[in-house]
Amino acid sequence: MLHHPLDHVLWACADIDSGNETFEHATGVKPGNGGSHDGNGTRNTLVSLGVNCYFEIISIDPAQGTLGPRAKHISAITTPALHAFGVSGNDLDAYFETASELGLSVSAPTSMQRVRKDGVLVRWRAIYIEDPTWGYMIPFLIDWMDSEHPWKTTPTGCSLVEFQALHPEAERLRHIYEALGVDVPVIRSNTAGFLCRLNTPKGEVLLT
């Protein structure tokens, strides 16, 4: 039976600097220690949410000439919003096979890397599900391999209270999560999206 706990939450914004300022104003914690995803057209900053979990602010990277699918989606965002999430595990083949059996559009395992601002190379492998029916509601699976997990090296001060997926077809989405071993609750809502509640130095903060 598959089991994939929440690894990190992606909060997308058109500009990384304004996204950082918005997050810091809301929480009192300044994001840091991210980098660029070369070849994908995105860059990020990070905040630890506790053991094995972190918050990612992601935007397009103006220094890159080519925008990947995620970067193109983010480039249309006018207000920062929760965009997607990742779950952790090293059973990429099983995740791929299960997603395929469910009829989802799933990519083959992809190797990625970025260089932290301190010069350390971070490597990981991931499987992305970008299904036309569900969009970014289905999480990608990430394996950090021999790299240090970002929660250990990113700014602290925030902790995760809850993270939920919201969707009009909650029962169908919940079935997919259960089959993939995704340990995230699904709540019925009129619109698709996510809800993230954080404990912060400025009190409890709700992000959608």
mmCIF file of C-alpha atoms in Angstrom, residues 30-159:
data_model
loop_
_atom_site.group_PDB
_atom_site.id
_atom_site.type_symbol
_atom_site.label_atom_id
_atom_site.label_comp_id
_atom_site.label_asym_id
_atom_site.label_seq_id
_atom_site.Cartn_x
_atom_site.Cartn_y
_atom_site.Cartn_z
ATOM 1 C CA LYS A 30 11.341 36.237 5.617
ATOM 2 C CA PRO A 31 11.653 33.456 3.003
ATOM 3 C CA GLY A 32 15.122 32.499 1.836
ATOM 4 C CA ASN A 33 17.622 29.931 0.575
ATOM 5 C CA GLY A 34 15.955 29.029 -2.701
ATOM 6 C CA GLY A 35 17.292 29.197 -6.241
ATOM 7 C CA SER A 36 16.496 28.824 -9.941
ATOM 8 C CA HIS A 37 15.143 25.760 -11.725
ATOM 9 C CA ASP A 38 17.285 25.934 -14.846
ATOM 10 C CA GLY A 39 15.443 24.973 -17.998
ATOM 11 C CA ASN A 40 12.015 25.271 -16.375
ATOM 12 C CA GLY A 41 11.720 29.040 -16.183
ATOM 13 C CA THR A 42 11.032 29.258 -12.452
ATOM 14 C CA ARG A 43 12.802 30.236 -9.242
ATOM 15 C CA ASN A 44 11.856 29.997 -5.589
ATOM 16 C CA THR A 45 12.397 30.893 -1.965
ATOM 17 C CA LEU A 46 11.549 28.647 0.973
ATOM 18 C CA VAL A 47 10.341 28.585 4.581
ATOM 19 C CA SER A 48 10.495 25.572 6.904
ATOM 20 C CA LEU A 49 7.181 24.279 8.272
ATOM 21 C CA GLY A 50 8.731 21.739 10.623
ATOM 22 C CA VAL A 51 10.113 18.242 10.214
ATOM 23 C CA ASN A 52 10.146 17.067 6.576
ATOM 24 C CA CYS A 53 7.854 19.846 5.359
ATOM 25 C CA TYR A 54 8.323 23.319 3.914
ATOM 26 C CA PHE A 55 6.580 26.190 2.122
ATOM 27 C CA GLU A 56 7.757 27.225 -1.345
ATOM 28 C CA ILE A 57 7.209 30.641 -2.906
ATOM 29 C CA ILE A 58 7.606 30.111 -6.653
ATOM 30 C CA SER A 59 7.631 32.583 -9.544
ATOM 31 C CA ILE A 60 8.882 32.874 -13.080
ATOM 32 C CA ASP A 61 12.607 33.524 -13.464
ATOM 33 C CA PRO A 62 13.187 36.543 -15.756
ATOM 34 C CA ALA A 63 16.787 35.424 -16.305
ATOM 35 C CA GLN A 64 15.607 32.331 -18.177
ATOM 36 C CA GLY A 65 14.412 32.747 -21.728
ATOM 37 C CA THR A 66 12.248 29.625 -21.863
ATOM 38 C CA LEU A 67 9.142 29.021 -19.767
ATOM 39 C CA GLY A 68 8.106 25.463 -18.972
ATOM 40 C CA PRO A 69 4.431 24.474 -18.479
ATOM 41 C CA ARG A 70 4.405 25.442 -14.789
ATOM 42 C CA ALA A 71 6.148 28.756 -15.481
ATOM 43 C CA LYS A 72 3.631 29.603 -18.210
ATOM 44 C CA HIS A 73 0.788 28.951 -15.784
ATOM 45 C CA ILE A 74 2.419 31.060 -13.076
ATOM 46 C CA SER A 75 3.111 33.930 -15.481
ATOM 47 C CA ALA A 76 -0.652 34.526 -15.748
ATOM 48 C CA ILE A 77 -1.111 34.875 -11.976
ATOM 49 C CA THR A 78 -1.966 38.387 -10.763
ATOM 50 C CA THR A 79 -2.417 37.635 -7.046
ATOM 51 C CA PRO A 80 -0.278 35.180 -5.020
ATOM 52 C CA ALA A 81 -2.149 31.921 -4.505
ATOM 53 C CA LEU A 82 -1.619 28.296 -3.534
ATOM 54 C CA HIS A 83 -0.701 26.549 -6.747
ATOM 55 C CA ALA A 84 0.185 22.898 -6.118
ATOM 56 C CA PHE A 85 1.808 20.532 -3.633
ATOM 57 C CA GLY A 86 4.297 17.724 -3.517
ATOM 58 C CA VAL A 87 4.397 14.512 -1.514
ATOM 59 C CA SER A 88 7.499 12.570 -0.541
ATOM 60 C CA GLY A 89 8.640 9.039 -1.271
ATOM 61 C CA ASN A 90 11.215 6.983 -3.153
ATOM 62 C CA ASP A 91 8.832 4.557 -4.881
ATOM 63 C CA LEU A 92 8.582 6.551 -8.108
ATOM 64 C CA ASP A 93 7.893 3.513 -10.275
ATOM 65 C CA ALA A 94 4.919 2.448 -8.148
ATOM 66 C CA TYR A 95 3.540 6.000 -8.183
ATOM 67 C CA PHE A 96 3.880 6.109 -11.968
ATOM 68 C CA GLU A 97 2.178 2.743 -12.428
ATOM 69 C CA THR A 98 -0.703 3.581 -10.088
ATOM 70 C CA ALA A 99 -1.293 6.975 -11.703
ATOM 71 C CA SER A 100 -1.300 5.339 -15.135
ATOM 72 C CA GLU A 101 -3.794 2.705 -13.982
ATOM 73 C CA LEU A 102 -6.051 5.534 -12.784
ATOM 74 C CA GLY A 103 -5.977 6.999 -16.287
ATOM 75 C CA LEU A 104 -4.017 10.102 -15.288
ATOM 76 C CA SER A 105 -1.577 11.932 -17.548
ATOM 77 C CA VAL A 106 1.718 11.247 -15.797
ATOM 78 C CA SER A 107 5.301 11.984 -16.795
ATOM 79 C CA ALA A 108 8.236 9.620 -16.525
ATOM 80 C CA PRO A 109 10.566 10.248 -13.551
ATOM 81 C CA THR A 110 12.503 13.485 -14.035
ATOM 82 C CA SER A 111 15.877 14.382 -12.514
ATOM 83 C CA MET A 112 16.235 18.004 -11.431
ATOM 84 C CA GLN A 113 18.672 20.166 -9.515
ATOM 85 C CA ARG A 114 19.344 23.704 -8.336
ATOM 86 C CA VAL A 115 22.219 25.466 -6.630
ATOM 87 C CA ARG A 116 21.465 27.078 -3.281
ATOM 88 C CA LYS A 117 22.722 30.574 -2.582
ATOM 89 C CA ASP A 118 25.435 29.040 -0.395
ATOM 90 C CA GLY A 119 26.707 27.096 -3.420
ATOM 91 C CA VAL A 120 25.388 23.681 -2.374
ATOM 92 C CA LEU A 121 23.931 21.575 -5.193
ATOM 93 C CA VAL A 122 20.508 20.118 -4.377
ATOM 94 C CA ARG A 123 19.348 17.140 -6.466
ATOM 95 C CA TRP A 124 16.046 15.317 -6.605
ATOM 96 C CA ARG A 125 13.875 13.078 -8.761
ATOM 97 C CA ALA A 126 10.180 13.645 -9.282
ATOM 98 C CA ILE A 127 7.095 12.426 -11.093
ATOM 99 C CA TYR A 128 4.650 15.086 -12.250
ATOM 100 C CA ILE A 129 0.965 14.560 -12.942
ATOM 101 C CA GLU A 130 -0.440 17.343 -15.109
ATOM 102 C CA ASP A 131 -3.791 15.870 -15.977
ATOM 103 C CA PRO A 132 -6.176 17.980 -18.099
ATOM 104 C CA THR A 133 -9.110 17.008 -15.891
ATOM 105 C CA TRP A 134 -7.506 17.760 -12.537
ATOM 106 C CA GLY A 135 -4.824 20.329 -13.365
ATOM 107 C CA TYR A 136 -2.418 20.762 -10.463
ATOM 108 C CA MET A 137 -4.781 19.167 -7.924
ATOM 109 C CA ILE A 138 -2.857 15.879 -8.142
ATOM 110 C CA PRO A 139 0.479 16.158 -6.305
ATOM 111 C CA PHE A 140 3.858 15.359 -7.749
ATOM 112 C CA LEU A 141 6.030 12.819 -5.944
ATOM 113 C CA ILE A 142 9.530 13.914 -4.953
ATOM 114 C CA ASP A 143 12.552 11.896 -3.846
ATOM 115 C CA TRP A 144 15.364 14.005 -2.366
ATOM 116 C CA MET A 145 17.878 11.211 -2.913
ATOM 117 C CA ASP A 146 21.133 12.056 -1.087
ATOM 118 C CA SER A 147 20.397 15.790 -0.756
ATOM 119 C CA GLU A 148 19.585 17.443 2.553
ATOM 120 C CA HIS A 149 15.851 18.051 2.872
ATOM 121 C CA PRO A 150 15.051 21.778 2.546
ATOM 122 C CA TRP A 151 13.193 21.947 5.863
ATOM 123 C CA LYS A 152 16.577 21.739 7.615
ATOM 124 C CA THR A 153 18.190 24.657 5.769
ATOM 125 C CA THR A 154 15.391 27.207 5.376
ATOM 126 C CA PRO A 155 14.116 30.027 7.636
ATOM 127 C CA THR A 156 12.135 28.859 10.642
ATOM 128 C CA GLY A 157 9.281 30.384 12.630
ATOM 129 C CA CYS A 158 6.251 28.899 10.855
ATOM 130 C CA SER A 159 4.569 25.552 11.414
#
